[in-house]
mmCIF file of C-alpha atoms in Angstrom:
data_model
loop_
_atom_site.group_PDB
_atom_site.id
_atom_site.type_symbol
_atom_site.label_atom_id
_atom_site.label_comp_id
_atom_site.label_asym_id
_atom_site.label_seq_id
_atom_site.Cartn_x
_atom_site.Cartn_y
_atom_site.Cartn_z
ATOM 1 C CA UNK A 174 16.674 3.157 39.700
ATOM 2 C CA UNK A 175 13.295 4.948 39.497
ATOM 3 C CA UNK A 176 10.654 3.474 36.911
ATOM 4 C CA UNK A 177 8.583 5.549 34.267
ATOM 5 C CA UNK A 178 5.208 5.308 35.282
ATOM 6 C CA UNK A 179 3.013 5.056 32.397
ATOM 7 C CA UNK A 180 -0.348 5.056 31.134
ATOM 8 C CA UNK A 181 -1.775 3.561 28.068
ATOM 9 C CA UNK A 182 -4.845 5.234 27.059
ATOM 10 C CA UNK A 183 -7.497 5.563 23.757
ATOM 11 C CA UNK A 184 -7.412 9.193 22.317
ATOM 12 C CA UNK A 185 -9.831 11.002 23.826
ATOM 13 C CA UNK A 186 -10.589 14.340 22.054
ATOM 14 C CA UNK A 187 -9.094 16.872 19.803
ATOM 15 C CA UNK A 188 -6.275 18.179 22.968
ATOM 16 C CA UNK A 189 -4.566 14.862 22.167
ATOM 17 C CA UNK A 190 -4.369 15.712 18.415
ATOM 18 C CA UNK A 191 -1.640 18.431 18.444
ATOM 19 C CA UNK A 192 0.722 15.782 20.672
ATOM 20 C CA UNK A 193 0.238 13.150 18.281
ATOM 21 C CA UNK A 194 1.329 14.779 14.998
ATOM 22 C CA UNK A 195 4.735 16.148 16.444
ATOM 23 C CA UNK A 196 5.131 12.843 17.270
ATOM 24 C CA UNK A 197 4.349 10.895 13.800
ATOM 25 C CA UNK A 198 5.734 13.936 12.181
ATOM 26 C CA UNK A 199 9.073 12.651 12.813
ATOM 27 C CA UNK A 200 8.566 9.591 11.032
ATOM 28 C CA UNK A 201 5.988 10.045 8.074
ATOM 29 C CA UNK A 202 6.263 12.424 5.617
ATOM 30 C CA UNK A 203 2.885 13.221 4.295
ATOM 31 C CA UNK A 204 2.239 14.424 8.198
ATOM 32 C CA UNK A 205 2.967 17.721 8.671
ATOM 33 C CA UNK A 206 -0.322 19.125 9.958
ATOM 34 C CA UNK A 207 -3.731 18.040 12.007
ATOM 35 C CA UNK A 208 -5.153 18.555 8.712
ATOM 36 C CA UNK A 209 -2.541 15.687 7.458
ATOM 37 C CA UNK A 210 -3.135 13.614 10.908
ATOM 38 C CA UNK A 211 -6.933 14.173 10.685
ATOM 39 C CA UNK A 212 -7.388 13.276 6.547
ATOM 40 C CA UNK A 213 -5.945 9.839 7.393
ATOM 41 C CA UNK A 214 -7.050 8.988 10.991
ATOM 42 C CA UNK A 215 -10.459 10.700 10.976
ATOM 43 C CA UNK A 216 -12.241 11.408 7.817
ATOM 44 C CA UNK A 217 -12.291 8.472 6.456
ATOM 45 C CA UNK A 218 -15.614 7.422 5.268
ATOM 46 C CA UNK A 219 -15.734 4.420 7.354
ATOM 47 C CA UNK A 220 -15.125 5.911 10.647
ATOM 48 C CA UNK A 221 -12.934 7.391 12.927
ATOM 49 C CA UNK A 222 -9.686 5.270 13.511
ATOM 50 C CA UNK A 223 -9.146 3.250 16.861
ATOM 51 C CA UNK A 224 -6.172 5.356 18.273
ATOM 52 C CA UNK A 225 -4.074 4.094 21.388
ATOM 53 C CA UNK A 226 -1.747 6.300 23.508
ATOM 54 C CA UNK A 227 1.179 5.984 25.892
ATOM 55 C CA UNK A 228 1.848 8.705 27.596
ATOM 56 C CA UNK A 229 3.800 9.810 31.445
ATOM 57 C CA UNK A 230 0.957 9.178 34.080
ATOM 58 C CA UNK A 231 1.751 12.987 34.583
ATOM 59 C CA UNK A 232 -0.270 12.981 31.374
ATOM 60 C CA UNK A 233 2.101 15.733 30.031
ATOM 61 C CA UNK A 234 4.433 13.573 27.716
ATOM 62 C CA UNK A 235 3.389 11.919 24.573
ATOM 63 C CA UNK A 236 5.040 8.667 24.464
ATOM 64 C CA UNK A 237 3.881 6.066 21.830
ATOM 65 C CA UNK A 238 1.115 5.993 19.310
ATOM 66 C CA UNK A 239 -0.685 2.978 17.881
ATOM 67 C CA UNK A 240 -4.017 2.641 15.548
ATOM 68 C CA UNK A 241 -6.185 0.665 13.563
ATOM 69 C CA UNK A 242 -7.785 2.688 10.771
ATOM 70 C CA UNK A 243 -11.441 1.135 9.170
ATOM 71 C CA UNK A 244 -11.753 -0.634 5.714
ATOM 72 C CA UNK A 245 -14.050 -2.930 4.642
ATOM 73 C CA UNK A 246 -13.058 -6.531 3.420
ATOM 74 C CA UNK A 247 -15.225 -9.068 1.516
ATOM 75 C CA UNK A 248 -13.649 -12.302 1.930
ATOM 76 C CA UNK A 249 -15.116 -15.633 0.554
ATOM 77 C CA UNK A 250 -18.769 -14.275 -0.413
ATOM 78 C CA UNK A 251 -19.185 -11.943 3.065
ATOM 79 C CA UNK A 252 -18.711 -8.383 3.927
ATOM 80 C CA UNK A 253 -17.307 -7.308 7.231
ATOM 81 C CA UNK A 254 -15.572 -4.390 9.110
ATOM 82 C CA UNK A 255 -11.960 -4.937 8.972
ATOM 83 C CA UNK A 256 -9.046 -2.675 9.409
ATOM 84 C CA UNK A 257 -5.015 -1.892 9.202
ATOM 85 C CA UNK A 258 -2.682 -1.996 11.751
ATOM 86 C CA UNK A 259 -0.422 1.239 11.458
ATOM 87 C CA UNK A 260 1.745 3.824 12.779
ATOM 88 C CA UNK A 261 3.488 1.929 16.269
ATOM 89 C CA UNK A 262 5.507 5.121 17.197
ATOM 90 C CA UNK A 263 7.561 6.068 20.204
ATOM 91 C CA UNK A 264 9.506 8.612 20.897
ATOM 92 C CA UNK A 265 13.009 6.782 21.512
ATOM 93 C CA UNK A 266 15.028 10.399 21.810
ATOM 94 C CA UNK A 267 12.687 10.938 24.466
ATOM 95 C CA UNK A 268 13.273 7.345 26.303
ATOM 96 C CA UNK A 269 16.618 6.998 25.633
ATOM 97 C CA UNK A 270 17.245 10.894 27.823
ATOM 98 C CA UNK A 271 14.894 9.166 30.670
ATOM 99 C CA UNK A 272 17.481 5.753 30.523
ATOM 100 C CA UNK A 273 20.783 8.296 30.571
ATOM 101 C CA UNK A 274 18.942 9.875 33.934
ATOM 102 C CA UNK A 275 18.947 7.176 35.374
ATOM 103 C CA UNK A 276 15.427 5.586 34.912
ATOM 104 C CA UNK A 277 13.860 2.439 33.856
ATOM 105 C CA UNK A 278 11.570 1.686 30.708
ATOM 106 C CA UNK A 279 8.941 -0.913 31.901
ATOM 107 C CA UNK A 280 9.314 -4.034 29.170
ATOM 108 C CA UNK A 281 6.819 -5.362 27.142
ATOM 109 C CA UNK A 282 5.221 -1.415 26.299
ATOM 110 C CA UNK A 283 4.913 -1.772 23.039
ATOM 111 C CA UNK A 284 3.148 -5.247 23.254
ATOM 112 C CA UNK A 285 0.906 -3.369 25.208
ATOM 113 C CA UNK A 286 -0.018 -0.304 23.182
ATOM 114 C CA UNK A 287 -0.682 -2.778 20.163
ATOM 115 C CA UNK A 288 -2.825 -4.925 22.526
ATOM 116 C CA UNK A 289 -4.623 -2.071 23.873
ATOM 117 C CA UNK A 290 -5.166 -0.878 20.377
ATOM 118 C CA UNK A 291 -6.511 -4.908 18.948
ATOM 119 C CA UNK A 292 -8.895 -4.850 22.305
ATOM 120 C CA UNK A 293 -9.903 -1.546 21.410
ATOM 121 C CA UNK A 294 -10.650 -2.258 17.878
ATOM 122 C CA UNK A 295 -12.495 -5.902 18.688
ATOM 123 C CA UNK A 296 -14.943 -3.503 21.378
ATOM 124 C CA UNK A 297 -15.780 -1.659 17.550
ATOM 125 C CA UNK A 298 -17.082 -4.491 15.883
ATOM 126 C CA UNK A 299 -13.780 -5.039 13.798
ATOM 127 C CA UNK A 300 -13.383 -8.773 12.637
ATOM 128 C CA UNK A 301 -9.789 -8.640 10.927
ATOM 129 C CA UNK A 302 -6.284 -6.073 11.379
ATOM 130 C CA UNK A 303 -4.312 -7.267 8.914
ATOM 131 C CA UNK A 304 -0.691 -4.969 9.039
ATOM 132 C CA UNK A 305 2.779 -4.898 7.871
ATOM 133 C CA UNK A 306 5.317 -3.508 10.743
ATOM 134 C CA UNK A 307 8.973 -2.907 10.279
ATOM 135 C CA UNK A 308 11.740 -5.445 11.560
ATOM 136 C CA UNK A 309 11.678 -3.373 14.665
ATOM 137 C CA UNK A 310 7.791 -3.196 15.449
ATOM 138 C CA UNK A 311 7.668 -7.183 14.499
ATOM 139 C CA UNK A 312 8.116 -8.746 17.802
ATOM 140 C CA UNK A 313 5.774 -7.367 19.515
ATOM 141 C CA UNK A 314 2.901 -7.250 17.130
ATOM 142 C CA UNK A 315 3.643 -11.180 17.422
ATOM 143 C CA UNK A 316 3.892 -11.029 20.865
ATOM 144 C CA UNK A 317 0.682 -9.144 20.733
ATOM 145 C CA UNK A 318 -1.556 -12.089 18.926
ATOM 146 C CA UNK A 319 -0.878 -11.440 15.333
ATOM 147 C CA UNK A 320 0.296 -13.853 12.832
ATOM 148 C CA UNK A 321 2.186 -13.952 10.004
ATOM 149 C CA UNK A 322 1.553 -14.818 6.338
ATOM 150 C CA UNK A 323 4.366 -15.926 4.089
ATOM 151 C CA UNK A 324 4.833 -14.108 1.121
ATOM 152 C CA UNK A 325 6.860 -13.283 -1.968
ATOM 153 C CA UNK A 326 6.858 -9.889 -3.038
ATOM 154 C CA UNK A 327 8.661 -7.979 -5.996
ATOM 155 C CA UNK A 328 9.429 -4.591 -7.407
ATOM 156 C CA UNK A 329 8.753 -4.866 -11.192
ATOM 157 C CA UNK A 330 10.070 -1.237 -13.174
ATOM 158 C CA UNK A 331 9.630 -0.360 -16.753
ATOM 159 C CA UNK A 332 12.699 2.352 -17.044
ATOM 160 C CA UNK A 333 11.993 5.565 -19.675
ATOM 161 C CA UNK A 334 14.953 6.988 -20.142
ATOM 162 C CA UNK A 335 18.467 6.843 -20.007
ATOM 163 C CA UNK A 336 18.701 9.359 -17.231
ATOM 164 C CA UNK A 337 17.160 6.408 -14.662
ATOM 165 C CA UNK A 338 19.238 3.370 -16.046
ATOM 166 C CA UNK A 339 22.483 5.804 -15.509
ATOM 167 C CA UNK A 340 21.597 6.174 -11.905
ATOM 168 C CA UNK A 341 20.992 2.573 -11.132
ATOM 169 C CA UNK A 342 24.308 1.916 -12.918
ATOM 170 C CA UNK A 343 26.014 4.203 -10.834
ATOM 171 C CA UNK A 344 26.906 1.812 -7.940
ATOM 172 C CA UNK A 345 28.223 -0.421 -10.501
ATOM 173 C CA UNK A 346 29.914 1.604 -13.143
ATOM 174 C CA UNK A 347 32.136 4.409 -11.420
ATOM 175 C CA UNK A 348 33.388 6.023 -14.781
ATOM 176 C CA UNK A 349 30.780 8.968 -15.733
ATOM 177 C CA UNK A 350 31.756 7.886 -19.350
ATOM 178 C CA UNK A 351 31.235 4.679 -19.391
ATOM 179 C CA UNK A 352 28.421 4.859 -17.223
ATOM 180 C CA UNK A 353 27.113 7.734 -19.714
ATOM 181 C CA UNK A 354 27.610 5.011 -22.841
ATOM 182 C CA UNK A 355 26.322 1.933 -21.741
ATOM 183 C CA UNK A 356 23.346 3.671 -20.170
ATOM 184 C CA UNK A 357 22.398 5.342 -23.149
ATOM 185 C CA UNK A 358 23.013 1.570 -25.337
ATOM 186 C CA UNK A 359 21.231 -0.335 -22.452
ATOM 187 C CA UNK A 360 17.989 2.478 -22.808
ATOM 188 C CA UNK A 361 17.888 1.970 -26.361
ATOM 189 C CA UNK A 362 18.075 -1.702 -26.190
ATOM 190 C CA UNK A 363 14.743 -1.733 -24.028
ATOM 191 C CA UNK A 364 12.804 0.671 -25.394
ATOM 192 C CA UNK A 365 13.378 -1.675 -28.754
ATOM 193 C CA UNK A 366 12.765 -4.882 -27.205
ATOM 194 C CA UNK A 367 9.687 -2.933 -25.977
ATOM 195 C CA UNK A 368 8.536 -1.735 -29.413
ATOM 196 C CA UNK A 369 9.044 -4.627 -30.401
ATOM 197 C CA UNK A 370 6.905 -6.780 -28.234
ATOM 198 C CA UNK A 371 3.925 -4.036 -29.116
ATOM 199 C CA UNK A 372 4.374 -2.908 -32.420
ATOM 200 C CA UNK A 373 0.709 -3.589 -33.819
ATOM 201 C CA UNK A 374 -0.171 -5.674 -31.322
ATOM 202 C CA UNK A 375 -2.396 -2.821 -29.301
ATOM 203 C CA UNK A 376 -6.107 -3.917 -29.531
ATOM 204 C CA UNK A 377 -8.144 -0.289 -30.108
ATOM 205 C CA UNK A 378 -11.228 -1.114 -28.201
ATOM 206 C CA UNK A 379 -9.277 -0.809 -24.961
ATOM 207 C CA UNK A 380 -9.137 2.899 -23.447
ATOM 208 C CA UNK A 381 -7.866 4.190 -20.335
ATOM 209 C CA UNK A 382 -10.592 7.048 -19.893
ATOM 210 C CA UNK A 383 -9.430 9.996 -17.796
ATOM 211 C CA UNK A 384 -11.981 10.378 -14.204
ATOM 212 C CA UNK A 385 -11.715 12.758 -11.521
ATOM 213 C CA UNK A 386 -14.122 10.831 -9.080
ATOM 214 C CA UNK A 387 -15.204 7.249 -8.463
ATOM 215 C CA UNK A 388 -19.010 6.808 -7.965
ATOM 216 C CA UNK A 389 -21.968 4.278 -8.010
ATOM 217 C CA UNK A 390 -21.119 2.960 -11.484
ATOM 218 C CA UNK A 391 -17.260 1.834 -10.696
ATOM 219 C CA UNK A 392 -19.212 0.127 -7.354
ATOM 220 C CA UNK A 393 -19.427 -2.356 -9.658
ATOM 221 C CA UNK A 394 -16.622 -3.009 -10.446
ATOM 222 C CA UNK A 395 -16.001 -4.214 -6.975
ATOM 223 C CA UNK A 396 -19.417 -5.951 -7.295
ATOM 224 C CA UNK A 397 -18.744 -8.106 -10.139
ATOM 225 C CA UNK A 398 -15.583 -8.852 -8.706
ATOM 226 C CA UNK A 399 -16.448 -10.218 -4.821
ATOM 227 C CA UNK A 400 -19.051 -12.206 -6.992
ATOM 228 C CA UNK A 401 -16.614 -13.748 -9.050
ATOM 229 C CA UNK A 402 -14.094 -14.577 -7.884
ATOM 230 C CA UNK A 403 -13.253 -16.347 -3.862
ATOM 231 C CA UNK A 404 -10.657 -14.301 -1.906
ATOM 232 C CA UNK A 405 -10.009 -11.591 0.424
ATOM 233 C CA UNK A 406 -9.700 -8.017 -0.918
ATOM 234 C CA UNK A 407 -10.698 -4.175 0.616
ATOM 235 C CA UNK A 408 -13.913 -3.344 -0.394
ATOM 236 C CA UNK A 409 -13.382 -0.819 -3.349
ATOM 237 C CA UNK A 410 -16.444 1.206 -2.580
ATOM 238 C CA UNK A 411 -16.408 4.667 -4.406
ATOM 239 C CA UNK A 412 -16.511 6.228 -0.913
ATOM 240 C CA UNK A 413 -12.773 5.006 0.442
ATOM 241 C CA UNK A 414 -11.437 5.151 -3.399
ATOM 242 C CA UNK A 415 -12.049 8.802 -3.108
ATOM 243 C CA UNK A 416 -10.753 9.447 0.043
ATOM 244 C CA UNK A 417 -7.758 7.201 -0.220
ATOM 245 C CA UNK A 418 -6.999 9.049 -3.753
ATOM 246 C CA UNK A 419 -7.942 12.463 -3.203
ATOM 247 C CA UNK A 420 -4.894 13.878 -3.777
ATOM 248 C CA UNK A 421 -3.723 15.381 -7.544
ATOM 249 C CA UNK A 422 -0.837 13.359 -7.379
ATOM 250 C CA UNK A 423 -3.471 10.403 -8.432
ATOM 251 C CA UNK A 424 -4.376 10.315 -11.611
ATOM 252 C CA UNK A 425 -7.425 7.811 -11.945
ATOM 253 C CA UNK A 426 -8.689 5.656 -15.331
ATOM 254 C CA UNK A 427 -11.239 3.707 -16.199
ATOM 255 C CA UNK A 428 -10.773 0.947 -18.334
ATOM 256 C CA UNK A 429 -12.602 0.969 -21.253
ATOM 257 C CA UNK A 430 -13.235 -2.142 -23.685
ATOM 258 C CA UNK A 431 -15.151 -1.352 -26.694
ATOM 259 C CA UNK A 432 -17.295 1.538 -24.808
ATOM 260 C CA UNK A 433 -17.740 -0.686 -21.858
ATOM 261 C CA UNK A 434 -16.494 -0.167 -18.634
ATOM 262 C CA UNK A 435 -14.428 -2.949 -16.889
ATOM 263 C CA UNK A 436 -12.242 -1.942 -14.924
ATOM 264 C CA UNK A 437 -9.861 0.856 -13.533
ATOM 265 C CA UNK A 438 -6.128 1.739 -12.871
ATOM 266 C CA UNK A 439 -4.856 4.757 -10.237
ATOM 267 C CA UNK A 440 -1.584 5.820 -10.953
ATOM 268 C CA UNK A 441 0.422 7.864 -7.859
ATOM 269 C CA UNK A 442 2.746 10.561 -10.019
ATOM 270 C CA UNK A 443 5.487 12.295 -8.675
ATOM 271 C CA UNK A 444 9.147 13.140 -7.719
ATOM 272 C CA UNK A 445 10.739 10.705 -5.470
ATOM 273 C CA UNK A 446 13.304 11.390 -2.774
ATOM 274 C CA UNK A 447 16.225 10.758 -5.303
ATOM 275 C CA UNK A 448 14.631 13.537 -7.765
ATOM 276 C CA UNK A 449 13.174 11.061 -10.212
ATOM 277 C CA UNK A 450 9.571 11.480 -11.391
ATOM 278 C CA UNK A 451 8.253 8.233 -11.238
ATOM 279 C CA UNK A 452 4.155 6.228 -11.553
ATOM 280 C CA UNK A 453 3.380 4.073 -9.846
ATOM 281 C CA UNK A 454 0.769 1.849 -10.257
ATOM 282 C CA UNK A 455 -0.972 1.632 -7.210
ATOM 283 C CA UNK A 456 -4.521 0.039 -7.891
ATOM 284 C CA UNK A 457 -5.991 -2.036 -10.668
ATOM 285 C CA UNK A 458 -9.204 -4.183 -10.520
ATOM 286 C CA UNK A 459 -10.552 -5.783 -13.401
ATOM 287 C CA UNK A 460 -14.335 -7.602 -14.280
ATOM 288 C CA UNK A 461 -14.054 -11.382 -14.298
ATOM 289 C CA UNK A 462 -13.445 -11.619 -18.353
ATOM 290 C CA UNK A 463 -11.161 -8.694 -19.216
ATOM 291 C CA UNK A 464 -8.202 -9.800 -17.016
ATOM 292 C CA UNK A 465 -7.171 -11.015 -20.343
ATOM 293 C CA UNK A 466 -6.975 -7.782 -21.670
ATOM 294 C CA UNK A 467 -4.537 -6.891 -18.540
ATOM 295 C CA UNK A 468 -1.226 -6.786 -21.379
ATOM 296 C CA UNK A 469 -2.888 -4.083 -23.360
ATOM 297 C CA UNK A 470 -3.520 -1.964 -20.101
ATOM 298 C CA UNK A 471 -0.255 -2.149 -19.211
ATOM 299 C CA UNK A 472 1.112 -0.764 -22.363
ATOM 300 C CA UNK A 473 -1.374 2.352 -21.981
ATOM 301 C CA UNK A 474 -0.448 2.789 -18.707
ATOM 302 C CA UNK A 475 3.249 2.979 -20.079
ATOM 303 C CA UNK A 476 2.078 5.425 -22.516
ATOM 304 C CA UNK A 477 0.644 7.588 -19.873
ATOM 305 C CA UNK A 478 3.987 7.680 -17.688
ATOM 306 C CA UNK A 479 5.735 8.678 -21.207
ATOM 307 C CA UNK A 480 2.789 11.504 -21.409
ATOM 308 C CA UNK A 481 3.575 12.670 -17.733
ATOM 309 C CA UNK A 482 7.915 12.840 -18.591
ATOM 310 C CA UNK A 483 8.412 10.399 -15.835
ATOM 311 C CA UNK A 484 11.573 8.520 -15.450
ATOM 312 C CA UNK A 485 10.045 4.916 -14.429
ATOM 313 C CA UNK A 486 7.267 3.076 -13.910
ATOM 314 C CA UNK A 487 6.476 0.582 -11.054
ATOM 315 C CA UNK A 488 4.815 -1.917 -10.026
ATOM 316 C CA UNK A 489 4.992 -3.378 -6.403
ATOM 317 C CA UNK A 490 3.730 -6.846 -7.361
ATOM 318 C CA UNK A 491 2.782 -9.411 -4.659
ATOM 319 C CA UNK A 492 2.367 -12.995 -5.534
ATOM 320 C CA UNK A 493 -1.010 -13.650 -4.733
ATOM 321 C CA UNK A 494 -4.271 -14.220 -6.489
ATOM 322 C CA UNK A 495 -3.524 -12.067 -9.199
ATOM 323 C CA UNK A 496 -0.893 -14.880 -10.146
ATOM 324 C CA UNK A 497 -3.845 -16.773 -11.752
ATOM 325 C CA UNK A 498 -4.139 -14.230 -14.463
ATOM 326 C CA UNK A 499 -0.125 -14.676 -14.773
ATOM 327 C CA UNK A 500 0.476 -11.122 -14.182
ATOM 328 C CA UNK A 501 4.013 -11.334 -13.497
ATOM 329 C CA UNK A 502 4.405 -13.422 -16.767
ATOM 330 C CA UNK A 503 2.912 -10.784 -18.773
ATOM 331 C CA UNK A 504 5.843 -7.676 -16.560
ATOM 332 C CA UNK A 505 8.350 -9.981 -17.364
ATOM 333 C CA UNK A 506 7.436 -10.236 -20.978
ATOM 334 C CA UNK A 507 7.456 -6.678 -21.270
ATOM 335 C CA UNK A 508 11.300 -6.521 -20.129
ATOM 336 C CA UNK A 509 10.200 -5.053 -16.310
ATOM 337 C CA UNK A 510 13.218 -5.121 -14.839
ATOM 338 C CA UNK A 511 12.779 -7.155 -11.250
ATOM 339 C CA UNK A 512 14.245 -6.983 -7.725
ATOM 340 C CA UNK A 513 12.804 -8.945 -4.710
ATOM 341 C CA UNK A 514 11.640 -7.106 -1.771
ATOM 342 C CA UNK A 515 10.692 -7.897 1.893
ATOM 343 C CA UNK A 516 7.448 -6.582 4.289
ATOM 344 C CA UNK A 517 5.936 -8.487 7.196
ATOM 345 C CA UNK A 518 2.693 -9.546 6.364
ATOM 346 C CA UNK A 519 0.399 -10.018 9.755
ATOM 347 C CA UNK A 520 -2.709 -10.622 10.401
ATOM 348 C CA UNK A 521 -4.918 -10.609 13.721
ATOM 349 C CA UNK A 522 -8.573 -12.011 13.244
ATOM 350 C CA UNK A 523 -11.625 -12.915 15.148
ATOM 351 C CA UNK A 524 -12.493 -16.230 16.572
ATOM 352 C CA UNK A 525 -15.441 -16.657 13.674
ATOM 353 C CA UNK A 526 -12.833 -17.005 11.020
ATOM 354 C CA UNK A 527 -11.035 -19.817 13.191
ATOM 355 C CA UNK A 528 -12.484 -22.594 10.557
ATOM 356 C CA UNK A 529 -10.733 -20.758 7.951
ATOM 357 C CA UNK A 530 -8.093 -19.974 9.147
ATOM 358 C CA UNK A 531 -5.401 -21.537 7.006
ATOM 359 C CA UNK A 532 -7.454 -19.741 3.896
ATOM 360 C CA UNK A 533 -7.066 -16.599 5.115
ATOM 361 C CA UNK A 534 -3.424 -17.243 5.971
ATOM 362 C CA UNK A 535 -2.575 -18.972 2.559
ATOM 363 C CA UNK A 536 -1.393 -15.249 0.351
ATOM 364 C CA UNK A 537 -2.935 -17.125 -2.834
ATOM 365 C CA UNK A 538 -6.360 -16.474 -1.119
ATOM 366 C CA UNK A 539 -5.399 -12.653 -0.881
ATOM 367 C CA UNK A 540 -5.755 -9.752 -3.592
ATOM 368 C CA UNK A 541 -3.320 -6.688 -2.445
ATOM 369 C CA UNK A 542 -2.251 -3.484 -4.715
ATOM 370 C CA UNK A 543 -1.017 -1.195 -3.194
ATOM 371 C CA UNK A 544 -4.157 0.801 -2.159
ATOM 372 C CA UNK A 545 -3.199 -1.134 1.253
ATOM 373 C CA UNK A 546 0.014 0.326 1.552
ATOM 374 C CA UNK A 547 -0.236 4.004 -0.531
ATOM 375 C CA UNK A 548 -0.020 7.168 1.883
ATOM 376 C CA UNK A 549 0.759 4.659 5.310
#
């Protein structure tokens, strides 16, 4: 049996570029382009992204992609490069043609792309990857150094209309008629219980004030924030705020308390796969003494989905720090309907964080929204 020869490789100028969207094409839907590819991998603000290749020693087959794109963390009073781990592609109808041929995969390649990739982004000064793979990438990101971080992670949803709560019914309730009824009673049962928890309870000094940019002034934001409070969050400089939320599909707040600014929301708008409109609420940071106000915002930011005819709002919700401002108390209290859902949460750091290490592994030490995850 003859063995693929292989060679794993850093990208090494734009003549790779073209290879490596038709390959992530296949798998991620907001690539379709190098402008796509080159948005996410190399205009953001803080730097280019550490890009791995496997490809036939010929050099004239793509074969697997790996990267670590920049972000900076503060974590426990300091500021350092860190990054993400994303995108471990290969091109299985491609292997799987070489196997029927008659040749042999070497084992252990994608341990070494994502190795390759972790050497290649210690060599750029980066301190932390922290990543979330799928069941199938898993092994050998752990293989590969990374560890994992135990987590519990759910899917609150505030449904708007009846047209929703009749599709979620649907694997339940196979009579269009009675699946028609009791969606419609169900829909009118939580918008009431809804009213009902905020009829003239609003406070009027909050506002969520429309913005089309971040800039200096919601720096600090972030600011006040790493100073108050000791755990491990991006840096949400206006710089990567604007880049990761360029898009109109983002429509961006401030939150405004009595003509003061503390704090913002992002919410991502649009139609998902199943034709549903839905926001989601993507971001959310908050000064140390308006957390409290964090029930109000919520009902705004309901308000706002009504505004923009969508069909739900969510909320993917990880139990973390935010948990000491009980914000899953306050969903739950709202009648957010609730389902649990699973990602692998791994992290790869550098040996300076060794003495705190079971910190930075402990999730109650960690603040994620899904600014991590959007557009991945």
């Amino acid at each position: 049996m003859v063995r693929m020869k292989t060679v794993i490789r850093a990208r090494s100028d734009e003549g790779d570029d073209s290879k490596i969207v038709s390959l992530l094409s296949g798998f991620y839907e907001n690539i379709n382009s190098r402008d796509d590819w080159k948005h996410l991998y190399l205009d953001n603000p803080e730097g280019k992204a550490i890009v791995s290749l496997i490809e036939e020693s010929s050099g004239e087959k793509l074969i697997g992609h790996y990267s670590v794109i920049r972000m900076y963390f503060v974590a426990f009073g300091k500021r350092f490069l860190g990054g993400k781990g994303e995108g471990e592609i290969f091109d299985l109808s491609y292997l799987r043609s070489l196997i029927k041929r008659g040749q042999k995969i070497e084992s252990g390649l994608s341990t070494r792309l994502v190795s390759h990739t972790l050497e290649g982004a210690k060599k750029e000064g980066i301190q932390m990857v922290c990543t979330n793979p799928s069941e199938l990438a898993l092994r050998s990101h752990l293989d590969s150094g990374y560890e994992t971080v135990d987590h519990e992670l759910r899917i609150f949803v505030s449904i708007l209309n009846r047209r929703y709560l009749a599709h979620l019914l649907s694997e339940r309730l196979k009579s269009r008629i009675v699946r028609g009824v009791s969606s419609c009673l169900l829909a009118m049962v939580l918008k009431s219980l809804f009213f009902m928890k905020t009829f003239l309870k609003g406070d009027e000094k909050i506002e969520l004030k429309p913005i089309i940019r971040f800039n200096e002034e919601t720096d600090k934001l972030m600011e006040a924030f790493a100073g108050s409070f000791d755990c491990i969050a991006i840096e949400r400089n206006h710089k990567h705020l604007n880049w990761r939320f360029s898009g109109e599909e983002y429509r961006k707040f401030t939150v405004e308390y009595d003509s003061k600014t503390v704090g913002y929301v992002v919410l991502h708008v649009f139609t998902n796969p199943n034709g549903f409109k839905e926001a989601c609420l993507v971001d959310y940071l908050f000064m140390k003494d308006y957390w409290v106000i964090f029930k109000d915002v919520i009902i705004k930011i309901v308000e706002e989905a009504r505004k923009n005819e969508c069909d739900f709002l969510r909320l993917n919700y990880m139990y973390d720090f935010k948990e000491n401002f009980s914000i899953s108390k306050i969903l739950k209290n709202l009648f957010f309907l609730q389902r649990y859902d699973k990602r692998n949460i791994l992290l790869s750091f550098s040996p300076q964080f060794e003495q705190e290490k079971l910190k930075i592994l402990n999730i109650r030490n960690w603040y994620f929204t899904d600014l991590y995850f959007e557009a991945y």
